PDB file of C-alpha atoms in Angstrom:
ATOM      1  CA  MET A   1     102.191  82.653 115.374  1.00 81.00           C
ATOM      2  CA  GLU A   2     100.900  81.033 112.182  1.00 93.00           C
ATOM      3  CA  LYS A   3      99.177  83.323 109.724  1.00 96.00           C
ATOM      4  CA  ARG A   4      96.000  81.235 109.972  1.00 96.00           C
ATOM      5  CA  ASP A   5      95.986  81.890 113.723  1.00 96.00           C
ATOM      6  CA  ILE A   6      96.355  85.650 113.125  1.00 96.00           C
ATOM      7  CA  LEU A   7      93.454  85.622 110.652  1.00 97.00           C
ATOM      8  CA  GLU A   8      91.293  83.613 113.047  1.00 97.00           C
ATOM      9  CA  GLU A   9      92.122  86.107 115.815  1.00 97.00           C
ATOM     10  CA  TRP A  10      91.304  89.035 113.481  1.00 96.00           C
ATOM     11  CA  TYR A  11      87.864  87.719 112.574  1.00 96.00           C
ATOM     12  CA  ARG A  12      87.072  86.548 116.148  1.00 97.00           C
ATOM     13  CA  ARG A  13      88.194  89.640 117.989  1.00 97.00           C
ATOM     14  CA  VAL A  14      87.284  92.352 115.474  1.00 96.00           C
ATOM     15  CA  TRP A  15      84.289  91.007 113.563  1.00 96.00           C
ATOM     16  CA  ILE A  16      82.651  88.829 116.248  1.00 96.00           C
ATOM     17  CA  GLU A  17      83.629  90.356 119.582  1.00 97.00           C
ATOM     18  CA  ALA A  18      83.808  93.983 118.289  1.00 96.00           C
ATOM     19  CA  ASP A  19      87.198  94.393 120.026  1.00 97.00           C
ATOM     20  CA  LEU A  20      88.313  97.501 118.160  1.00 96.00           C
ATOM     21  CA  ASP A  21      91.631  97.592 120.073  1.00 96.00           C
ATOM     22  CA  ALA A  22      92.534  94.364 118.256  1.00 96.00           C
ATOM     23  CA  ILE A  23      92.690  96.353 115.007  1.00 95.00           C
ATOM     24  CA  ASP A  24      95.914  98.070 116.104  1.00 95.00           C
ATOM     25  CA  GLN A  25      97.332  94.795 117.400  1.00 95.00           C
ATOM     26  CA  LEU A  26      96.743  92.812 114.192  1.00 95.00           C
ATOM     27  CA  PHE A  27      96.715  95.454 111.460  1.00 93.00           C
ATOM     28  CA  SER A  28      99.617  97.812 110.730  1.00 91.00           C
ATOM     29  CA  PRO A  29      98.662 101.525 111.224  1.00 91.00           C
ATOM     30  CA  ASP A  30      99.519 102.436 107.622  1.00 91.00           C
ATOM     31  CA  THR A  31      97.851  99.435 106.007  1.00 88.00           C
ATOM     32  CA  GLN A  32      94.954 100.148 103.682  1.00 86.00           C
ATOM     33  CA  ALA A  33      92.697  97.160 102.944  1.00 89.00           C
ATOM     34  CA  GLN A  34      91.664  97.145  99.325  1.00 86.00           C
ATOM     35  CA  GLY A  35      88.518  95.696  97.811  1.00 81.00           C
ATOM     36  CA  LEU A  36      86.029  95.789 100.689  1.00 76.00           C
ATOM     37  CA  LEU A  37      84.341  98.940  99.439  1.00 70.00           C
ATOM     38  CA  PRO A  38      84.355  99.967  95.789  1.00 69.00           C
ATOM     39  CA  ASP A  39      87.039 102.568  94.994  1.00 71.00           C
ATOM     40  CA  LEU A  40      87.948 102.935  98.691  1.00 74.00           C
ATOM     41  CA  GLN A  41      90.782 101.668 100.798  1.00 81.00           C
ATOM     42  CA  VAL A  42      89.966 100.851 104.394  1.00 84.00           C
ATOM     43  CA  GLY A  43      92.476 101.728 107.102  1.00 87.00           C
ATOM     44  CA  PRO A  44      92.425 101.135 110.844  1.00 90.00           C
ATOM     45  CA  ASP A  45      90.234 104.204 111.579  1.00 91.00           C
ATOM     46  CA  ASP A  46      87.809 103.150 108.879  1.00 90.00           C
ATOM     47  CA  PHE A  47      87.494  99.666 110.434  1.00 90.00           C
ATOM     48  CA  ARG A  48      86.660 101.308 113.758  1.00 93.00           C
ATOM     49  CA  GLU A  49      83.621 102.862 112.020  1.00 93.00           C
ATOM     50  CA  LEU A  50      82.744 100.005 109.609  1.00 91.00           C
ATOM     51  CA  VAL A  51      82.754  97.129 112.109  1.00 94.00           C
ATOM     52  CA  PRO A  52      80.237  98.620 114.577  1.00 96.00           C
ATOM     53  CA  MET A  53      77.915  99.657 111.695  1.00 95.00           C
ATOM     54  CA  PHE A  54      77.980  96.120 110.313  1.00 94.00           C
ATOM     55  CA  LEU A  55      77.564  94.416 113.703  1.00 96.00           C
ATOM     56  CA  ASP A  56      74.605  96.682 114.561  1.00 96.00           C
ATOM     57  CA  MET A  57      72.777  95.162 111.596  1.00 96.00           C
ATOM     58  CA  VAL A  58      73.195  91.525 112.615  1.00 97.00           C
ATOM     59  CA  GLU A  59      73.073  89.108 115.538  1.00 97.00           C
ATOM     60  CA  ASP A  60      75.191  86.123 116.495  1.00 97.00           C
ATOM     61  CA  PRO A  61      78.048  86.525 113.979  1.00 97.00           C
ATOM     62  CA  THR A  62      80.452  83.644 113.405  1.00 97.00           C
ATOM     63  CA  VAL A  63      83.285  83.360 110.893  1.00 97.00           C
ATOM     64  CA  SER A  64      84.763  80.194 109.502  1.00 97.00           C
ATOM     65  CA  LEU A  65      88.072  80.078 107.627  1.00 97.00           C
ATOM     66  CA  ASP A  66      87.109  77.479 105.050  1.00 97.00           C
ATOM     67  CA  LYS A  67      90.443  77.311 103.181  1.00 98.00           C
ATOM     68  CA  VAL A  68      93.758  78.942 104.044  1.00 97.00           C
ATOM     69  CA  MET A  69      97.013  78.834 102.058  1.00 97.00           C
ATOM     70  CA  GLU A  70     100.268  80.277 103.352  1.00 97.00           C
ATOM     71  CA  ASP A  71     103.368  81.089 101.324  1.00 96.00           C
ATOM     72  CA  GLY A  72     106.187  83.059 102.927  1.00 96.00           C
ATOM     73  CA  ASP A  73     104.864  86.436 104.138  1.00 96.00           C
ATOM     74  CA  TRP A  74     101.528  85.866 102.385  1.00 97.00           C
ATOM     75  CA  ALA A  75      98.331  84.057 103.275  1.00 97.00           C
ATOM     76  CA  SER A  76      95.056  83.684 101.390  1.00 98.00           C
ATOM     77  CA  ALA A  77      91.746  82.589 102.834  1.00 98.00           C
ATOM     78  CA  LEU A  78      88.256  81.727 101.712  1.00 98.00           C
ATOM     79  CA  TYR A  79      85.881  82.409 104.588  1.00 97.00           C
ATOM     80  CA  SER A  80      82.233  82.262 105.482  1.00 97.00           C
ATOM     81  CA  MET A  81      80.350  84.613 107.817  1.00 97.00           C
ATOM     82  CA  ARG A  82      77.144  83.441 109.377  1.00 98.00           C
ATOM     83  CA  VAL A  83      74.798  85.833 111.142  1.00 98.00           C
ATOM     84  CA  THR A  84      71.178  86.084 112.160  1.00 98.00           C
ATOM     85  CA  ASN A  85      68.953  88.719 110.627  1.00 97.00           C
ATOM     86  CA  PRO A  86      67.388  90.403 113.713  1.00 97.00           C
ATOM     87  CA  ALA A  87      64.354  91.516 111.693  1.00 95.00           C
ATOM     88  CA  ASN A  88      63.144  87.986 111.043  1.00 96.00           C
ATOM     89  CA  GLY A  89      65.463  85.589 112.885  1.00 97.00           C
ATOM     90  CA  GLN A  90      66.598  84.003 109.626  1.00 97.00           C
ATOM     91  CA  PRO A  91      70.202  82.817 109.122  1.00 98.00           C
ATOM     92  CA  VAL A  92      72.322  84.721 106.622  1.00 98.00           C
ATOM     93  CA  ILE A  93      75.528  83.394 105.111  1.00 97.00           C
ATOM     94  CA  GLY A  94      78.101  85.521 103.308  1.00 96.00           C
ATOM     95  CA  SER A  95      81.352  84.429 101.715  1.00 97.00           C
ATOM     96  CA  GLY A  96      84.565  86.248 101.051  1.00 96.00           C
ATOM     97  CA  GLN A  97      88.225  86.034 100.176  1.00 97.00           C
ATOM     98  CA  LEU A  98      91.268  87.645 101.712  1.00 96.00           C
ATOM     99  CA  PHE A  99      94.820  87.861 100.443  1.00 96.00           C
ATOM    100  CA  ALA A 100      97.216  89.354 103.017  1.00 96.00           C
ATOM    101  CA  ARG A 101     100.897  90.022 103.486  1.00 97.00           C
ATOM    102  CA  PHE A 102     102.283  89.891 107.022  1.00 97.00           C
ATOM    103  CA  ASP A 103     105.184  91.461 108.837  1.00 95.00           C
ATOM    104  CA  GLY A 104     105.501  89.459 112.023  1.00 94.00           C
ATOM    105  CA  ASP A 105     102.065  89.203 113.615  1.00 94.00           C
ATOM    106  CA  LYS A 106     100.512  92.124 111.731  1.00 95.00           C
ATOM    107  CA  MET A 107      98.808  92.411 108.383  1.00 96.00           C
ATOM    108  CA  VAL A 108     100.612  95.041 106.316  1.00 95.00           C
ATOM    109  CA  GLU A 109      98.882  94.616 102.930  1.00 94.00           C
ATOM    110  CA  THR A 110      95.419  93.175 102.223  1.00 94.00           C
ATOM    111  CA  TYR A 111      93.142  92.541  99.278  1.00 94.00           C
ATOM    112  CA  ASN A 112      89.553  91.593  99.992  1.00 93.00           C
ATOM    113  CA  SER A 113      86.397  90.458  98.322  1.00 93.00           C
ATOM    114  CA  PHE A 114      83.007  89.836  99.976  1.00 93.00           C
ATOM    115  CA  ASP A 115      79.743  88.941  98.317  1.00 93.00           C
ATOM    116  CA  PHE A 116      77.782  91.900  99.680  1.00 90.00           C
ATOM    117  CA  MET A 117      75.032  91.573  97.073  1.00 90.00           C
ATOM    118  CA  SER A 118      74.042  88.071  98.169  1.00 93.00           C
ATOM    119  CA  PHE A 119      74.484  89.048 101.806  1.00 95.00           C
ATOM    120  CA  PHE A 120      72.209  92.076 101.527  1.00 94.00           C
ATOM    121  CA  GLU A 121      69.631  90.097  99.525  1.00 94.00           C
ATOM    122  CA  GLN A 122      69.451  87.587 102.402  1.00 96.00           C
ATOM    123  CA  MET A 123      69.171  90.483 104.868  1.00 96.00           C
ATOM    124  CA  ARG A 124      66.163  91.654 102.796  1.00 94.00           C
ATOM    125  CA  LEU A 125      67.875  94.976 102.049  1.00 93.00           C
ATOM    126  CA  LEU A 126      67.940  94.215  98.327  1.00 92.00           C
ATOM    127  CA  PRO A 127      65.276  92.468  96.208  1.00 90.00           C
ATOM    128  CA  GLU A 128      65.669  88.739  95.654  1.00 87.00           C
ATOM    129  CA  GLN A 129      67.631  87.914  92.537  1.00 88.00           C
ATOM    130  CA  SER A 130      69.189  91.385  92.401  1.00 86.00           C
ATOM    131  CA  MET A 131      72.207  90.132  90.457  1.00 85.00           C
ATOM    132  CA  ALA A 132      69.961  88.467  87.871  1.00 87.00           C
ATOM    133  CA  LEU A 133      67.914  91.645  87.555  1.00 85.00           C
ATOM    134  CA  CYS A 134      71.058  93.700  87.046  1.00 85.00           C
ATOM    135  CA  LEU A 135      72.358  91.271  84.389  1.00 89.00           C
ATOM    136  CA  THR A 136      69.150  91.802  82.389  1.00 90.00           C
ATOM    137  CA  GLY A 137      69.681  95.546  82.533  1.00 90.00           C
ATOM    138  CA  GLN A 138      66.839  96.186  84.938  1.00 85.00           C
ATOM    139  CA  ARG A 139      67.244  98.887  87.557  1.00 85.00           C
ATOM    140  CA  ILE A 140      66.882  97.841  91.193  1.00 81.00           C
ATOM    141  CA  GLY A 141      64.593 100.024  93.265  1.00 71.00           C
TER     142      GLY A 141
END
């Protein structure tokens, strides 16, 4: 299976369909995803908690792999997640990056980045222009 296909399956089954069994099928048991949460690594058990919390906040999630590059055991992807904010019915778009090493059909090493600030601004959980406010030294809240 191509690495792009594995990534598409990961996002579809885990992040759209909430198929938590897919975590063990696509993610090595000892793999710790880095970069999703500051100063924390996210393992399979953490994903089983994180995914339902995230999906409870949104409706109609979709994920698009916008760019994928493969090189040997590694693949990198730029992706977009689109959801609907259930509080107001508005669309929300988040973007992220993933850099993963594979052993067969499983991810065994991952590095992640997701623009949570922009995502949570669109969800109305942070004030508009939060990043700009922070860059001026203002405190949010």
